[in-house]
Short mmCIF file of C-alpha atoms in Angstrom, two decimals:
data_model
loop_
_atom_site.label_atom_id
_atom_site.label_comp_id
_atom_site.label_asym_id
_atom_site.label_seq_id
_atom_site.Cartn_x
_atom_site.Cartn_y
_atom_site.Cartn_z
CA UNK Q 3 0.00 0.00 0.00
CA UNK Q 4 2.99 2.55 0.30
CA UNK Q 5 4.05 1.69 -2.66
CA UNK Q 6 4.07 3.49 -5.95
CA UNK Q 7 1.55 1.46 -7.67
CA UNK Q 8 2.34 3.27 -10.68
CA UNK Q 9 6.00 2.13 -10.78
CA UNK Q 10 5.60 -1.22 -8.33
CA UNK Q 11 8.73 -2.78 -9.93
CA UNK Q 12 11.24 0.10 -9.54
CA UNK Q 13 10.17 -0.03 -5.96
CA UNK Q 14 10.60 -3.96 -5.48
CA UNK Q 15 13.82 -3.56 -7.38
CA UNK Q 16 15.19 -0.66 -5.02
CA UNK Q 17 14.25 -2.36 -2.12
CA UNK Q 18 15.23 -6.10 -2.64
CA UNK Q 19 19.02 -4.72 -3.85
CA UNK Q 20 18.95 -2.83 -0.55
CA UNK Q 21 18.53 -6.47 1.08
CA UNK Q 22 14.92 -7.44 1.13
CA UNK Q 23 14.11 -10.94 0.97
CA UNK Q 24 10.35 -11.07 0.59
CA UNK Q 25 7.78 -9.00 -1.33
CA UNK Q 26 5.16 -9.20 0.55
CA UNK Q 27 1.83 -8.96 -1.73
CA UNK Q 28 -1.64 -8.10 0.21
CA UNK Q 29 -4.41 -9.07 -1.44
CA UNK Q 30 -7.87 -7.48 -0.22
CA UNK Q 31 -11.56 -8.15 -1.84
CA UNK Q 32 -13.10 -5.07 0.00
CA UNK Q 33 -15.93 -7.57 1.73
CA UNK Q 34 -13.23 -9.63 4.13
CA UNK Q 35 -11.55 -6.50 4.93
CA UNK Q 36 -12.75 -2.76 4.25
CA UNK Q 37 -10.52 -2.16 1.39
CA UNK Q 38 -9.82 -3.15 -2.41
CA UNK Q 39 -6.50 -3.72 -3.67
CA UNK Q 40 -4.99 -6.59 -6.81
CA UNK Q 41 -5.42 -9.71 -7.97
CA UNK Q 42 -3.46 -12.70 -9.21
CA UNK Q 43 -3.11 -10.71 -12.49
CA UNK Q 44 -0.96 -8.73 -10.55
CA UNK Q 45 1.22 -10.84 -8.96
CA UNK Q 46 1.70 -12.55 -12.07
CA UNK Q 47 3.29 -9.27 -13.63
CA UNK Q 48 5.16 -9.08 -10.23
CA UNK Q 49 6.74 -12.51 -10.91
CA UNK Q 50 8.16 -11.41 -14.11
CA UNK Q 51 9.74 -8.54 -12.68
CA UNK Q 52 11.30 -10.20 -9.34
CA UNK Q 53 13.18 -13.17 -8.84
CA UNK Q 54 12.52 -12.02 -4.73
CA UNK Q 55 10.24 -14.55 -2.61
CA UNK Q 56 6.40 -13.26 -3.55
CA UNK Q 57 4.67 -13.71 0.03
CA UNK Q 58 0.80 -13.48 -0.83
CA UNK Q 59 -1.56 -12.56 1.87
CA UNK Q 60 -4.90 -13.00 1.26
CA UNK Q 61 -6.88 -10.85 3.03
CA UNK Q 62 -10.24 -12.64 0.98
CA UNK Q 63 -13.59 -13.80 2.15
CA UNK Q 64 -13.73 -17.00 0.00
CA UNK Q 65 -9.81 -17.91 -1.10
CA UNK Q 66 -11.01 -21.28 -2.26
CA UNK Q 67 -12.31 -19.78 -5.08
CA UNK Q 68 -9.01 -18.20 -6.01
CA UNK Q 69 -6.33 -20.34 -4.84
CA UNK Q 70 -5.60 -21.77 -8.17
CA UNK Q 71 -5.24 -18.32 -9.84
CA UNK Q 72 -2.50 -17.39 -7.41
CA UNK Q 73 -0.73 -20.90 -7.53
CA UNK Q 74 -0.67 -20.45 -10.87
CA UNK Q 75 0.35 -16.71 -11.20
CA UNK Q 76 3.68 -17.34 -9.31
CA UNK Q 77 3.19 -17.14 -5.68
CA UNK Q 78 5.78 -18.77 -3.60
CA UNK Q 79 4.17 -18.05 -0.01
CA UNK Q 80 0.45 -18.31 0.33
CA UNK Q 81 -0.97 -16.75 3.33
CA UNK Q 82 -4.75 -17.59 4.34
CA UNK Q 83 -6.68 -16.64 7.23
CA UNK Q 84 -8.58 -18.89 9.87
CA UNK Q 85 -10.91 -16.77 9.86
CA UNK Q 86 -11.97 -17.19 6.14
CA UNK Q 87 -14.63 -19.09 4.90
CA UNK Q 88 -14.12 -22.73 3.83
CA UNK Q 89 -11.57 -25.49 5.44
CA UNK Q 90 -8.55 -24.09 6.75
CA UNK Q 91 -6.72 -26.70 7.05
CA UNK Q 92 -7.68 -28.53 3.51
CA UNK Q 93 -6.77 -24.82 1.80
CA UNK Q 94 -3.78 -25.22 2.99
CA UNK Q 95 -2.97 -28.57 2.74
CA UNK Q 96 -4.02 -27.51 -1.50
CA UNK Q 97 -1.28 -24.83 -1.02
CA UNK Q 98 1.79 -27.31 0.05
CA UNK Q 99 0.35 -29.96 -2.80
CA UNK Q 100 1.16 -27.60 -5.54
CA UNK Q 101 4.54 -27.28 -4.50
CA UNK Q 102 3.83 -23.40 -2.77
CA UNK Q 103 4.73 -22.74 0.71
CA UNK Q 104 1.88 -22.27 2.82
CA UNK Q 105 0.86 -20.00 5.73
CA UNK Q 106 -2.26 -19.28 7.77
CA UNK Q 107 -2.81 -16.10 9.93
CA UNK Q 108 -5.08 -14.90 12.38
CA UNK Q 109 -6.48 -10.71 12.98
CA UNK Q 110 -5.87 -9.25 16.57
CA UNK Q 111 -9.05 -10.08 18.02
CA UNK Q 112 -9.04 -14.02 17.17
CA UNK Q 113 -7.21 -16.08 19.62
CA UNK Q 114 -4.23 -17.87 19.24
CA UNK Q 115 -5.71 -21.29 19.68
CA UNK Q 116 -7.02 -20.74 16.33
CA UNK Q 117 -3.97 -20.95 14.58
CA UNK Q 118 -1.56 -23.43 16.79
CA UNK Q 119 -3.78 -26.68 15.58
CA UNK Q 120 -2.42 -25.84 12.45
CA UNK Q 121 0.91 -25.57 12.69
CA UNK Q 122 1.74 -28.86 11.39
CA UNK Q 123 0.74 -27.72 7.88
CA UNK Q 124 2.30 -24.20 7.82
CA UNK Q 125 5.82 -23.26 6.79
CA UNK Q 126 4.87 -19.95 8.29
CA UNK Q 127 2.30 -18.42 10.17
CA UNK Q 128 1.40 -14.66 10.38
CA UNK Q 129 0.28 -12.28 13.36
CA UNK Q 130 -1.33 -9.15 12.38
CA UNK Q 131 -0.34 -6.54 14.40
CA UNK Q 132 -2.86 -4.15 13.76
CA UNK Q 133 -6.49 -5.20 12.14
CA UNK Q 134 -6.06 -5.81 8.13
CA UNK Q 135 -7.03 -3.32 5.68
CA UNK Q 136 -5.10 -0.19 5.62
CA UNK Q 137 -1.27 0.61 6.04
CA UNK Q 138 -0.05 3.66 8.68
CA UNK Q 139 -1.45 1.94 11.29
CA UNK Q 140 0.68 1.70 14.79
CA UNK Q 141 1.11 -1.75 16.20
CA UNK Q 142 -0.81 -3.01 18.80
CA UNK Q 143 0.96 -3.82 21.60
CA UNK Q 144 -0.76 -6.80 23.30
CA UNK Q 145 0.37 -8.50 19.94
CA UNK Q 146 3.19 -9.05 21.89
CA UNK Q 147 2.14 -11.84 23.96
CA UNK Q 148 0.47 -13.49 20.68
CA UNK Q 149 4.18 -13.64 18.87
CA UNK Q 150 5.20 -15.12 22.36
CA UNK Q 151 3.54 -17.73 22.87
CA UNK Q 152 3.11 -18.74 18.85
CA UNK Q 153 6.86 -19.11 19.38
CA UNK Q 154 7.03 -20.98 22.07
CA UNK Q 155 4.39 -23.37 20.20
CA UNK Q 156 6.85 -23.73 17.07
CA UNK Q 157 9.73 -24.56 19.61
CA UNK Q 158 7.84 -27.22 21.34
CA UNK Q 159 6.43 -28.78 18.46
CA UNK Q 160 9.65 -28.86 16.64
CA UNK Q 161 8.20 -27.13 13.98
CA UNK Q 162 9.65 -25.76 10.63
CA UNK Q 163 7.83 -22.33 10.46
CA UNK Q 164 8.98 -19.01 10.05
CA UNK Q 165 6.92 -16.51 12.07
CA UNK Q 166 5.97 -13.57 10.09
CA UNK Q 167 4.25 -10.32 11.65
CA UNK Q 168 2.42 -7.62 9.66
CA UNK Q 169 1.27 -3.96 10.66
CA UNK Q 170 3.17 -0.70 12.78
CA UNK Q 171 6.73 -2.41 12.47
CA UNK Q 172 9.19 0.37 12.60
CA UNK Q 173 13.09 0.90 13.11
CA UNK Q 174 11.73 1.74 17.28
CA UNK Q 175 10.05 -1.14 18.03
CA UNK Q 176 11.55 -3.73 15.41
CA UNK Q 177 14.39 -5.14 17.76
CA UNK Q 178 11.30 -5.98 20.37
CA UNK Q 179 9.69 -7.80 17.88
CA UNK Q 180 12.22 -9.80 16.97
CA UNK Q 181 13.16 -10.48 20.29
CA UNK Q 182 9.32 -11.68 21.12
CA UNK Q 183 10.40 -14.38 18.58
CA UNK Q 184 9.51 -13.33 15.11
CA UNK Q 185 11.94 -13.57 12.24
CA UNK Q 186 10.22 -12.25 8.99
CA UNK Q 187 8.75 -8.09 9.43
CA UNK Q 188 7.07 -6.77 6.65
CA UNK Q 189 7.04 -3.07 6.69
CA UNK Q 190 5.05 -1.03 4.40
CA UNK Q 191 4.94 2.88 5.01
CA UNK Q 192 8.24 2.34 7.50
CA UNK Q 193 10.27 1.27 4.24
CA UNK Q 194 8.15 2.98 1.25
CA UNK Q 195 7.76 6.41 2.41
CA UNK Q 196 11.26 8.27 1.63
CA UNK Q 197 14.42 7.13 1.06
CA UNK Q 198 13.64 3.03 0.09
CA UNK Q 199 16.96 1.89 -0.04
CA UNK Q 200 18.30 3.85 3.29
CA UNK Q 201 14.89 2.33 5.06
CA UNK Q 202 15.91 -1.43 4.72
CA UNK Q 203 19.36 -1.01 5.19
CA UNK Q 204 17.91 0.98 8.58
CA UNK Q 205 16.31 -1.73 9.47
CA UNK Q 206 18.76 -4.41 8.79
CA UNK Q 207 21.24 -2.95 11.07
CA UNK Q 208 19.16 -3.14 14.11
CA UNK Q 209 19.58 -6.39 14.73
CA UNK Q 210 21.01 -9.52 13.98
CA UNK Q 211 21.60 -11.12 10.54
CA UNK Q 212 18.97 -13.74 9.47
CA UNK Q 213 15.64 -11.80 10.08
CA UNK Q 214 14.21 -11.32 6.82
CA UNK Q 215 12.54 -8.27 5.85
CA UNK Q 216 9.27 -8.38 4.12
CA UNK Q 217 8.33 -5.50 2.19
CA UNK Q 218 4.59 -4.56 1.14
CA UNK Q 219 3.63 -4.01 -2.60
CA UNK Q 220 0.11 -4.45 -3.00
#
């Protein structure tokens, strides 16, 4: 969203050769969350103009009906919610079939016992730190306790899963989150608005090598 939609692959370009890992591509039908944003037609141009890791998030009322359009357009990290209608787990058991690393993630409000069942079938999960739909927003702090004890769940499990968060990351309050246990950030208006390259390179020195940044262009 604090992107220059108009010129979405300079952007991705600047910021992945600044050291971005993941493009992190938010996909919202205006019904499951109060806004409107792209398509799989999109991300397909995006694959052509990124070799970087395309991390979908679909923000989407009914994402059985569009899973196959995103497979196909050249997603490499699908990202459903539990609170979306149809199976959960059988989306994204679909998901690891086709060969696509899948993820599930749950809004503030829904408890965290919503998403630890599924762990088994996620090579990453997702905390929103601030309710889905618009970017600017600060992060809300009782997330804190939700990235917690999600890590502790991977740990004890003996899980593969990266733990992604999403919403009011910025250069003051990234090294917390980190240290709560996540290890992919995607920051939207913290990296986008001015100087792109300087941002993630910002970021990057705050803490320790291996946390992957995950940058918004939807």
């Amino acid at each position: 969203l604090s992107a220059d939609f108009a010129n979405l692959a300079r952007d991705i370009a600047v910021a992945v050769d600044a050291g971005a890992e993941y493009v992190h591509v938010d996909v919202m039908d205006g019904h499951f969350v109060p806004n409107l944003t792209i398509g799989a037609p999109v991300v397909k141009a995006l694959r052509k103009a990124t070799d970087a890791v395309l991390d979908v998030h679909l923000m989407i009322s009914n994402p059985d009906q569009y899973l196959d359009d995103f497979i196909a357009a050249g997603a490499d990290i699908i990202t459903v919610h539990a609170e979306s209608n149809g199976d959960t787990r059988a989306q994204l058991e679909k998901i690891r079939a086709a060969g696509v690393k899948a993820s599930c993630t749950i809004k503030p409000g829904t408890p965290v016992t919503e998403l630890i069942p599924l762990l088994p079938l996620c090579d990453m999960v997702l905390i929103m730190t601030v309710e889905p739909g618009f970017g600017g927003q600060g992060f809300i702090p009782e997330c804190m306790d939700k990235i917690r004890a999600v890590r502790g769940a991977i740990q004890d499990g003996g899980y593969v899963c990266e733990l992604e968060i999403d919403g009011g990351a910025k250069l003051a309050n990234v090294a917390d989150i980190v240290a709560a246990g996540a290890d992919v950030i995607v920051a939207g208006s913290a990296v986008f608005g001015g100087d792109i390259a300087g941002n993630v390179r910002a970021f990057h020195d705050k803490f320790a090598d291996g946390v992957k940044m995950a940058q918004w262009s939807k």
